[in-house]
Amino acid sequence: MKNKLTFWVITSVLSIFVIYALVSTVLMPVLTKNPLPKAIIQTTSDEKPKNSKKDNNDSKDEIVSEPVVSSNSKDAKVKLFELRKREVLLHSRLELANEDSMYLVLDLINNTAVLEMKGVSLHESKILESSVSNSIKMYHTEALLNWMAEPFMLKHVEATIPKIEYVEKIAPKDTIEANKVAVEPAPAKLGDVYIVMDFDRNLRLVISQSEKPDDEGKKVISAMRRKYQEMEVRRSLQSLIKFNREPAMPQISIVIPKSDATIFYKALPVRPKMIIRM
Amino acid sequence: MEIEEKKERSFLNVIIWTIPILLFCVFVLMILFTPAFQDSAFKVKSWFTGFQVSEETSNEGIEKLEVRSQRNINLIEAKLDNLKPVKPYIVVNTTENRYSLRNAGGDTVRTGGCSTGKNEVLIAGKKRIIFKTPKGMFTVLNKQENRPWIKPDWAFIEDGLPIPSARSASRIDYNTLGDYALSIGDGYMLHGTLYQRFLGLPVTHGCVRLGDKDLDVIYHTLSKGSKVFIY
């Protein structure tokens, strides 16, 4: 009798916990919050500043927010949606090509990552594996188009390799000392690569290397992965108290060769921009 | 008979406790792997939402919108094409110390090894001199054959020599730059080298050093105004 009561009490309490956790960490964020925030259309330099706001809205209307007729068939809508997606991508690409910085083009249709500048492909890498969060790929919506309407700008990056590695050298006092310190140059060893790039509009890009990391690399990479998982666990635990969990960042994960990942990371500027084709 | 019934009852008593254990496991898994649970939930949600478009309607038909969209695409593609170099250009990869020479159409016509900046900071008293190759798009400003190198102060500091006056003859070096030099501004050049064995390694003070044969082809392919992309 006592056992029965204990069983029912524990089961009921745990059921309530599970339901509460399900609602606060999974259902509420997914059902009530949009993980794809709308892009703010940037004013281009050749636009007149006086009417910039109006012009900006006009141009955006032409490129992105044109309403789709809801009365026609689904196939036609899908076709139009794909056309508009391509248009949005090209618009972003043109915007970036007009700037003086390098940028990344992630083509998830052809499975390539391209480092570009002024519309010229500088370095191309084959994406060997990729995965896209369902919060991005499952939705053929206006929200997705508006989210993609502008290039994504990097907000925070963390990597297992340094961006630039400088060697400091004290100037020799005389020629004898100069001859002593002269060393034969050797090719630099490539460290194992794992990069987490957080862009604006709630997008995370994770770049992993296709090669198996060495023991040291394994440790560094798993420590970084654990750190990001711990962050999510903390957010989930907080949401149990505060009941306001945001959906997890929509994530795109790609696997490319180590050399290409290193090149991209070292070549991109500190605040690079990126466009996604998918 | 009674013993069997007792056994069955005690077995059920044990089995039934798996329910709270499972519930606890689900709770822990949900907290540990929330993003994965959310991802699955987004998939389920998409089954019900389907193809969502703006509720606003327009008088124009889808065909008209398609035509407009296609026209915009063609327009943007033409603009993008206009941005591309009209002359042959060179792309330099500083991570791998390789170059690729491309024609105006963007096709690679020659590739090879080169040497770029060694990413070194030379500390001389309070002075910090950084040796690195700048990244970005540059333009060939001028081309010269057998150009002498006017040694800057750092060349003497690095060798532990006293810095001579600005017009000293000891600053002029006729061999270092090789047969050809293409200037890309701010003192940076694409030039030859005496140290061919270091090609493919980051050893320079910021310039791009090339092998003799490669330099010959590059010099005769690129002209003043040609683009140099360094990444």
Coordinates of C-alpha atoms in Angstrom, one line a residue:
Chain A
M1 CA 0.0 0.0 0.0
K2 CA 2.8 2.4 1.0
N3 CA 4.8 1.4 -2.1
K4 CA 1.8 2.0 -4.3
L5 CA 1.3 5.5 -2.9
T6 CA 5.0 6.3 -3.3
F7 CA 4.9 5.0 -6.9
W8 CA 2.0 7.2 -7.8
V9 CA 3.4 10.3 -6.1
I10 CA 6.8 10.0 -7.8
T11 CA 5.3 9.1 -11.2
S12 CA 2.9 12.1 -11.0
V13 CA 5.6 14.5 -10.0
L14 CA 7.9 13.3 -12.7
S15 CA 5.1 13.5 -15.3
I16 CA 4.4 17.1 -14.3
F17 CA 8.1 17.8 -14.6
V18 CA 8.4 16.2 -18.0
I19 CA 5.3 18.0 -19.3
Y20 CA 6.5 21.3 -17.9
A21 CA 10.0 20.8 -19.4
L22 CA 8.5 19.8 -22.7
V23 CA 6.3 22.9 -22.8
S24 CA 8.9 25.4 -21.6
T25 CA 12.0 24.2 -23.4
V26 CA 10.5 22.7 -26.6
L27 CA 6.9 23.5 -27.4
M28 CA 6.7 27.2 -26.4
P29 CA 9.9 28.3 -28.2
V30 CA 8.9 26.3 -31.3
L31 CA 5.3 27.4 -31.4
T32 CA 5.4 31.0 -30.3
K33 CA 8.8 32.3 -31.4
N34 CA 10.2 32.9 -34.8
P35 CA 13.8 31.7 -35.0
L36 CA 14.4 33.6 -38.3
P37 CA 14.3 37.4 -37.6
K38 CA 13.6 39.7 -40.4
A39 CA 16.5 41.4 -42.2
I40 CA 16.9 45.1 -42.0
I41 CA 17.6 46.3 -45.5
Q42 CA 20.8 48.4 -45.5
T43 CA 20.9 51.7 -47.4
T44 CA 23.4 51.4 -50.3
S45 CA 25.9 54.2 -50.7
D46 CA 24.5 55.4 -54.1
E47 CA 21.1 56.0 -52.7
K48 CA 20.0 59.5 -52.0
P49 CA 20.1 60.2 -48.2
K50 CA 17.1 62.5 -48.2
N51 CA 14.7 59.9 -49.5
S52 CA 16.7 56.9 -48.3
K53 CA 14.0 55.5 -46.1
K54 CA 11.4 55.7 -48.8
D55 CA 13.7 54.5 -51.6
N56 CA 14.9 51.7 -49.4
N57 CA 11.4 50.5 -48.7
D58 CA 10.5 50.8 -52.4
S59 CA 13.6 48.8 -53.5
K60 CA 12.9 46.2 -50.9
D61 CA 9.3 45.9 -52.0
E62 CA 10.6 45.2 -55.5
I63 CA 13.1 42.7 -54.4
V64 CA 11.7 40.9 -51.4
S65 CA 8.4 41.7 -50.0
E66 CA 6.2 41.5 -53.0
P67 CA 3.1 39.7 -51.9
V68 CA 2.4 36.4 -53.5
V69 CA -1.0 35.7 -54.9
S70 CA -2.5 33.1 -52.7
S71 CA -5.2 32.0 -55.1
N72 CA -3.0 30.2 -57.6
S73 CA -1.7 26.6 -57.4
K74 CA 0.9 25.4 -55.0
D75 CA 3.4 24.4 -57.8
A76 CA 3.3 28.0 -59.2
K77 CA 3.8 29.4 -55.8
V78 CA 6.8 27.0 -55.2
K79 CA 8.3 28.1 -58.5
L80 CA 7.8 31.7 -57.7
F81 CA 9.2 31.2 -54.3
E82 CA 12.4 29.6 -55.7
L83 CA 12.8 32.5 -58.2
R84 CA 12.4 35.0 -55.4
K85 CA 14.9 33.1 -53.3
R86 CA 17.4 33.3 -56.2
E87 CA 16.7 36.9 -56.7
V88 CA 17.3 37.7 -53.0
L89 CA 20.6 35.7 -53.1
L90 CA 21.8 37.6 -56.2
H91 CA 20.8 40.9 -54.7
S92 CA 22.9 40.1 -51.6
R93 CA 25.8 38.9 -53.8
L94 CA 25.7 42.1 -55.8
E95 CA 25.6 44.2 -52.6
L96 CA 28.7 42.3 -51.3
A97 CA 30.5 42.5 -54.6
N98 CA 30.2 46.3 -54.4
E99 CA 32.1 46.3 -51.1
D100 CA 35.9 46.1 -50.7
S101 CA 35.9 43.0 -48.5
M102 CA 36.0 39.3 -49.0
Y103 CA 32.9 37.3 -48.3
L104 CA 31.7 33.7 -48.1
V105 CA 29.2 32.2 -50.4
L106 CA 27.7 29.0 -49.0
D107 CA 26.1 27.1 -51.8
L108 CA 24.2 24.2 -50.2
I109 CA 22.6 23.2 -53.6
N110 CA 26.0 22.5 -55.3
N111 CA 27.7 21.8 -52.0
T112 CA 30.4 24.3 -52.4
A113 CA 31.8 27.1 -50.1
V114 CA 33.3 29.9 -52.0
L115 CA 35.5 32.8 -50.9
E116 CA 34.7 35.7 -53.1
M117 CA 35.7 39.3 -53.7
K118 CA 34.2 41.7 -56.2
G119 CA 32.2 38.8 -57.7
V120 CA 35.5 36.9 -58.3
S121 CA 35.8 33.4 -56.8
L122 CA 39.1 33.3 -55.0
H123 CA 38.9 29.9 -53.4
E124 CA 36.4 27.2 -53.7
S125 CA 35.9 24.2 -51.4
K126 CA 33.7 21.1 -51.9
I127 CA 31.4 20.6 -48.9
L128 CA 31.7 17.0 -48.1
E129 CA 28.8 16.8 -45.6
S130 CA 26.3 19.4 -44.5
S131 CA 23.3 19.6 -42.2
V132 CA 20.7 22.4 -41.8
S133 CA 18.4 22.9 -38.9
N134 CA 14.8 22.1 -39.5
S135 CA 13.9 25.6 -38.4
I136 CA 15.5 26.8 -41.7
K137 CA 15.0 24.1 -44.2
M138 CA 11.5 23.0 -43.5
Y139 CA 9.9 26.4 -44.1
H140 CA 9.0 27.8 -47.5
T141 CA 7.8 31.0 -46.1
E142 CA 7.9 34.8 -46.4
A143 CA 9.8 34.7 -43.1
L144 CA 12.6 32.7 -44.7
L145 CA 12.8 35.1 -47.6
N146 CA 12.8 38.1 -45.3
W147 CA 15.5 36.4 -43.2
M148 CA 17.7 35.9 -46.2
A149 CA 17.0 39.3 -47.7
E150 CA 20.4 40.7 -46.6
P151 CA 23.9 39.2 -46.3
F152 CA 24.6 37.7 -42.8
M153 CA 27.2 39.6 -40.8
L154 CA 29.5 37.8 -38.3
K155 CA 28.9 38.8 -34.7
H156 CA 31.1 36.3 -32.9
V157 CA 33.6 33.6 -33.9
E158 CA 35.5 31.0 -32.0
A159 CA 38.0 28.6 -33.6
T160 CA 40.6 26.1 -32.6
I161 CA 43.2 27.9 -34.8
P162 CA 44.5 31.5 -34.5
K163 CA 43.4 33.9 -37.2
I164 CA 46.9 35.5 -37.5
E165 CA 50.0 34.1 -35.9
Y166 CA 52.8 36.6 -35.5
V167 CA 56.3 35.7 -34.4
E168 CA 58.0 38.4 -32.4
K169 CA 61.7 39.0 -33.1
I170 CA 64.1 41.4 -31.3
A171 CA 66.3 43.3 -33.8
P172 CA 69.9 42.1 -33.6
K173 CA 72.5 44.5 -32.3
D174 CA 75.1 43.7 -35.0
T175 CA 75.7 41.4 -37.9
I176 CA 77.2 38.6 -35.8
E177 CA 73.9 38.4 -33.8
A178 CA 71.9 38.7 -37.0
N179 CA 73.7 35.6 -38.4
K180 CA 73.1 33.7 -35.2
V181 CA 69.4 34.2 -35.1
A182 CA 68.8 33.4 -38.8
V183 CA 66.8 30.2 -39.0
E184 CA 65.9 28.1 -42.0
P185 CA 62.2 28.6 -42.7
A186 CA 59.9 25.6 -42.5
P187 CA 56.3 25.1 -43.6
A188 CA 53.8 25.8 -40.8
K189 CA 51.9 22.9 -39.3
L190 CA 48.2 23.1 -39.8
G191 CA 46.3 22.7 -36.5
D192 CA 43.0 20.8 -36.3
V193 CA 40.1 23.1 -37.3
Y194 CA 36.7 23.5 -35.7
I195 CA 35.0 26.9 -36.2
V196 CA 31.8 28.2 -34.7
M197 CA 30.6 31.4 -36.4
D198 CA 27.6 33.2 -34.9
F199 CA 26.0 35.6 -37.4
D200 CA 23.4 38.2 -37.0
R201 CA 19.8 37.2 -37.4
N202 CA 20.3 34.2 -35.2
L203 CA 22.4 32.0 -37.5
R204 CA 25.2 29.7 -36.5
L205 CA 27.6 28.2 -38.9
V206 CA 29.8 25.3 -37.7
I207 CA 32.8 24.4 -39.9
S208 CA 34.5 21.0 -39.2
Q209 CA 37.4 19.4 -40.9
S210 CA 36.9 16.1 -42.8
E211 CA 40.3 14.7 -41.6
K212 CA 40.5 12.9 -38.3
P213 CA 42.1 15.2 -35.7
D214 CA 45.2 14.2 -33.7
D215 CA 45.0 13.6 -30.0
E216 CA 45.6 17.2 -29.1
G217 CA 43.1 18.4 -31.7
K218 CA 40.5 15.9 -30.4
K219 CA 40.7 17.3 -26.9
V220 CA 40.5 21.0 -28.1
I221 CA 37.5 20.2 -30.4
S222 CA 35.6 18.2 -27.9
A223 CA 36.2 20.9 -25.2
M224 CA 34.7 23.5 -27.6
R225 CA 31.7 21.3 -28.5
R226 CA 31.1 20.7 -24.8
K227 CA 31.2 24.4 -24.0
Y228 CA 28.4 25.1 -26.5
Q229 CA 26.3 22.2 -25.3
E230 CA 26.7 23.4 -21.7
M231 CA 25.5 26.8 -22.8
E232 CA 22.3 25.2 -24.2
V233 CA 21.8 23.2 -21.0
R234 CA 22.1 26.3 -18.9
R235 CA 19.6 28.1 -21.1
S236 CA 17.2 25.2 -20.8
L237 CA 17.6 25.1 -17.0
Q238 CA 17.0 28.8 -16.8
S239 CA 13.9 28.5 -18.9
L240 CA 12.5 26.1 -16.3
I241 CA 12.5 29.0 -13.9
K242 CA 11.8 31.9 -16.2
F243 CA 9.7 30.2 -18.8
N244 CA 11.1 32.3 -21.7
R245 CA 13.4 30.1 -23.6
E246 CA 14.4 31.3 -27.1
P247 CA 14.6 28.6 -29.8
A248 CA 18.1 27.2 -30.3
M249 CA 20.0 29.0 -32.9
P250 CA 19.3 27.7 -36.4
Q251 CA 22.5 26.0 -37.4
I252 CA 24.2 25.1 -40.6
S253 CA 27.0 22.6 -40.2
I254 CA 29.5 21.8 -42.9
V255 CA 32.4 19.5 -43.2
I256 CA 35.3 20.6 -45.5
P257 CA 38.9 19.6 -45.9
K258 CA 41.2 21.1 -43.1
S259 CA 43.3 23.1 -45.5
D260 CA 40.2 24.8 -47.0
A261 CA 38.7 25.5 -43.5
T262 CA 42.1 27.1 -42.5
I263 CA 42.2 29.2 -45.7
F264 CA 38.6 30.5 -45.2
Y265 CA 39.2 31.4 -41.6
K266 CA 42.5 33.2 -42.2
A267 CA 41.4 35.0 -45.3
L268 CA 38.0 36.3 -44.2
P269 CA 38.1 39.7 -42.5
V270 CA 37.3 40.2 -38.8
R271 CA 33.6 41.0 -39.5
P272 CA 32.9 39.0 -42.7
K273 CA 29.6 38.7 -44.4
M274 CA 28.0 35.6 -45.8
I275 CA 25.3 34.6 -48.2
I276 CA 23.6 31.2 -48.3
R277 CA 22.2 29.5 -51.4
M278 CA 19.8 26.7 -50.6
Chain B
M1 CA 0.4 -21.7 -6.9
E2 CA 0.5 -19.0 -4.2
I3 CA 4.3 -18.8 -4.6
E4 CA 4.0 -18.3 -8.3
E5 CA 1.4 -15.5 -7.8
K6 CA 3.7 -13.8 -5.3
K7 CA 6.6 -14.0 -7.7
E8 CA 4.5 -12.5 -10.5
R9 CA 3.3 -9.7 -8.3
S10 CA 6.8 -8.9 -7.1
F11 CA 8.0 -8.9 -10.8
L12 CA 5.2 -6.5 -11.7
N13 CA 6.1 -4.3 -8.7
V14 CA 9.6 -4.1 -10.0
I15 CA 8.6 -3.6 -13.7
I16 CA 6.2 -0.8 -12.9
W17 CA 9.1 1.3 -11.4
T18 CA 10.6 1.6 -14.8
I19 CA 7.9 4.1 -15.7
P20 CA 9.2 6.8 -13.3
I21 CA 12.8 5.9 -14.2
L22 CA 11.9 6.4 -17.9
L23 CA 10.2 9.7 -17.1
F24 CA 13.3 10.9 -15.3
C25 CA 15.5 9.9 -18.2
V26 CA 13.2 11.8 -20.7
F27 CA 13.4 14.8 -18.5
V28 CA 17.2 14.7 -18.3
L29 CA 17.5 14.1 -22.0
M30 CA 15.2 17.0 -22.8
I31 CA 17.4 19.3 -20.8
L32 CA 20.7 17.9 -22.2
F33 CA 19.6 17.9 -25.8
T34 CA 17.0 20.6 -26.1
P35 CA 18.2 21.8 -29.6
A36 CA 17.6 18.3 -30.9
F37 CA 14.2 18.1 -29.4
Q38 CA 13.4 21.5 -30.8
D39 CA 14.6 20.5 -34.2
S40 CA 12.3 17.6 -34.2
A41 CA 9.4 19.8 -33.1
F42 CA 10.1 22.2 -36.0
K43 CA 9.8 19.3 -38.3
V44 CA 6.5 18.3 -36.9
K45 CA 5.3 21.9 -37.0
S46 CA 6.2 22.1 -40.7
W47 CA 3.8 19.2 -41.5
F48 CA 1.0 21.5 -40.3
T49 CA 2.1 24.9 -41.6
G50 CA 3.0 23.8 -45.2
F51 CA 3.7 26.5 -47.7
Q52 CA 3.2 29.8 -46.0
V53 CA 3.0 33.0 -48.0
S54 CA 1.9 36.5 -47.4
E55 CA -1.8 36.9 -46.8
E56 CA -1.8 40.1 -48.8
T57 CA -3.1 39.7 -52.3
S58 CA -2.1 41.4 -55.5
N59 CA -4.0 42.1 -58.7
E60 CA -1.0 40.8 -60.6
G61 CA -0.9 37.1 -61.4
I62 CA 1.9 34.8 -60.5
E63 CA 3.1 34.7 -64.1
K64 CA 3.6 38.5 -64.0
L65 CA 5.5 38.2 -60.7
E66 CA 7.6 35.5 -62.2
V67 CA 8.5 37.6 -65.2
R68 CA 9.4 40.5 -63.0
S69 CA 11.5 38.3 -60.8
Q70 CA 13.3 36.8 -63.8
R71 CA 13.9 40.2 -65.2
N72 CA 15.4 41.3 -61.9
I73 CA 17.6 38.2 -61.8
N74 CA 18.9 38.9 -65.3
L75 CA 19.6 42.5 -64.4
I76 CA 21.5 41.6 -61.2
E77 CA 23.5 39.0 -63.1
A78 CA 24.5 41.5 -65.7
K79 CA 25.6 43.9 -63.0
L80 CA 27.6 41.2 -61.3
D81 CA 29.3 40.3 -64.6
N82 CA 30.3 44.0 -65.1
L83 CA 32.1 43.9 -61.8
K84 CA 34.4 41.1 -62.8
P85 CA 37.9 42.0 -64.1
V86 CA 38.2 42.7 -67.8
K87 CA 41.9 41.9 -68.0
P88 CA 43.8 38.8 -66.9
Y89 CA 44.4 38.8 -63.2
I90 CA 46.3 36.9 -60.5
V91 CA 45.0 35.4 -57.3
V92 CA 47.5 34.8 -54.4
N93 CA 46.8 32.4 -51.6
T94 CA 48.9 33.5 -48.6
T95 CA 48.0 30.5 -46.5
E96 CA 49.3 27.9 -48.9
N97 CA 51.8 30.3 -50.7
R98 CA 50.4 29.6 -54.1
Y99 CA 49.2 31.7 -57.0
S100 CA 46.9 31.2 -59.9
L101 CA 47.0 33.3 -63.0
R102 CA 43.7 33.7 -64.7
N103 CA 42.5 35.1 -68.0
A104 CA 39.8 37.7 -68.4
G105 CA 37.2 34.9 -68.5
G106 CA 38.3 33.7 -65.1
D107 CA 39.9 30.5 -66.3
T108 CA 43.2 29.5 -64.7
V109 CA 46.0 29.6 -67.1
R110 CA 48.9 28.9 -64.7
T111 CA 49.4 28.0 -61.1
G112 CA 52.5 27.7 -59.0
G113 CA 54.2 28.3 -55.7
C114 CA 55.2 31.7 -54.4
S115 CA 56.4 33.2 -51.1
T116 CA 54.4 35.7 -49.1
G117 CA 54.8 37.6 -45.8
K118 CA 56.3 35.8 -42.9
N119 CA 53.9 37.4 -40.3
E120 CA 56.7 38.6 -38.1
V121 CA 57.0 41.5 -35.8
L122 CA 60.5 43.0 -35.7
I123 CA 61.1 44.9 -32.4
A124 CA 63.7 47.6 -32.6
G125 CA 63.6 49.6 -29.4
K126 CA 60.1 51.2 -29.4
K127 CA 59.6 50.5 -33.1
R128 CA 57.5 47.5 -34.1
I129 CA 57.8 46.6 -37.7
I130 CA 55.2 44.1 -39.1
F131 CA 56.1 41.9 -42.0
K132 CA 52.9 40.6 -43.6
T133 CA 51.3 40.5 -47.0
P134 CA 48.2 42.7 -47.2
K135 CA 45.0 41.0 -48.2
G136 CA 42.4 42.4 -50.6
M137 CA 42.2 43.6 -54.2
F138 CA 45.1 45.6 -55.7
T139 CA 45.9 47.0 -59.1
V140 CA 49.2 46.7 -61.0
L141 CA 50.4 50.3 -60.9
N142 CA 53.6 49.9 -62.9
K143 CA 55.8 47.2 -64.4
Q144 CA 59.6 47.4 -64.4
E145 CA 62.4 45.2 -65.7
N146 CA 65.6 44.8 -63.7
R147 CA 64.3 47.2 -61.1
P148 CA 66.8 47.9 -58.3
W149 CA 65.6 47.6 -54.7
I150 CA 65.9 50.7 -52.6
K151 CA 66.4 49.2 -49.2
P152 CA 64.2 50.6 -46.5
D153 CA 65.4 51.2 -42.9
W154 CA 64.1 47.8 -41.7
A155 CA 66.4 45.9 -44.1
F156 CA 69.4 47.3 -42.2
I157 CA 67.8 46.9 -38.7
E158 CA 67.0 43.2 -39.5
D159 CA 70.7 42.6 -40.6
G160 CA 72.1 44.4 -37.5
L161 CA 73.6 47.1 -39.7
P162 CA 73.6 50.9 -39.0
I163 CA 71.0 52.8 -40.9
P164 CA 72.6 54.8 -43.7
S165 CA 71.4 58.2 -44.9
A166 CA 68.3 58.3 -47.2
R167 CA 70.4 58.8 -50.4
S168 CA 73.2 56.4 -49.5
A169 CA 74.4 54.2 -52.3
S170 CA 74.4 51.2 -49.9
R171 CA 70.6 51.3 -50.0
I172 CA 70.6 50.3 -53.7
D173 CA 70.4 46.6 -54.4
Y174 CA 70.4 45.4 -58.0
N175 CA 69.9 41.7 -57.5
T176 CA 67.1 41.1 -54.9
L177 CA 64.0 41.8 -57.0
G178 CA 64.9 39.6 -60.0
D179 CA 64.2 40.3 -63.6
Y180 CA 60.8 41.9 -63.2
A181 CA 58.8 43.7 -60.6
L182 CA 55.1 44.6 -60.7
S183 CA 54.2 47.3 -58.1
I184 CA 50.8 47.1 -56.4
G185 CA 51.2 50.1 -54.2
D186 CA 52.4 51.0 -50.7
G187 CA 55.8 49.5 -51.5
Y188 CA 54.4 46.1 -52.1
M189 CA 55.4 44.2 -55.3
L190 CA 55.3 41.0 -57.1
H191 CA 58.9 40.2 -58.0
G192 CA 61.6 37.6 -58.4
T193 CA 63.9 36.2 -55.8
L194 CA 67.4 34.9 -55.2
Y195 CA 66.0 32.3 -52.8
Q196 CA 64.1 30.0 -55.1
R197 CA 64.3 27.2 -52.6
F198 CA 62.0 29.1 -50.3
L199 CA 59.2 29.3 -52.8
G200 CA 56.0 27.9 -51.2
L201 CA 57.1 29.2 -47.7
P202 CA 56.1 32.4 -45.9
V203 CA 59.4 34.2 -45.8
T204 CA 59.0 37.7 -47.3
H205 CA 58.6 41.1 -45.7
G206 CA 55.2 41.5 -47.4
C207 CA 55.9 41.3 -51.1
V208 CA 55.0 38.3 -53.2
R209 CA 58.1 36.5 -54.5
L210 CA 57.8 34.3 -57.6
G211 CA 60.0 31.8 -59.4
D212 CA 61.8 33.0 -62.5
K213 CA 59.7 31.2 -65.1
D214 CA 56.4 32.1 -63.3
L215 CA 57.4 35.7 -63.0
D216 CA 58.2 35.8 -66.7
V217 CA 54.8 34.6 -67.7
I218 CA 53.0 36.8 -65.1
Y219 CA 54.9 39.9 -66.2
H220 CA 54.0 39.3 -69.9
T221 CA 50.4 38.4 -69.1
L222 CA 49.4 41.2 -66.7
S223 CA 49.4 44.8 -67.7
K224 CA 49.1 48.1 -65.9
G225 CA 45.7 48.1 -64.4
S226 CA 45.4 44.3 -64.0
K227 CA 43.9 43.2 -60.7
V228 CA 45.8 41.3 -58.0
F229 CA 43.7 39.5 -55.5
I230 CA 45.5 38.4 -52.3
Y231 CA 43.7 36.3 -49.7

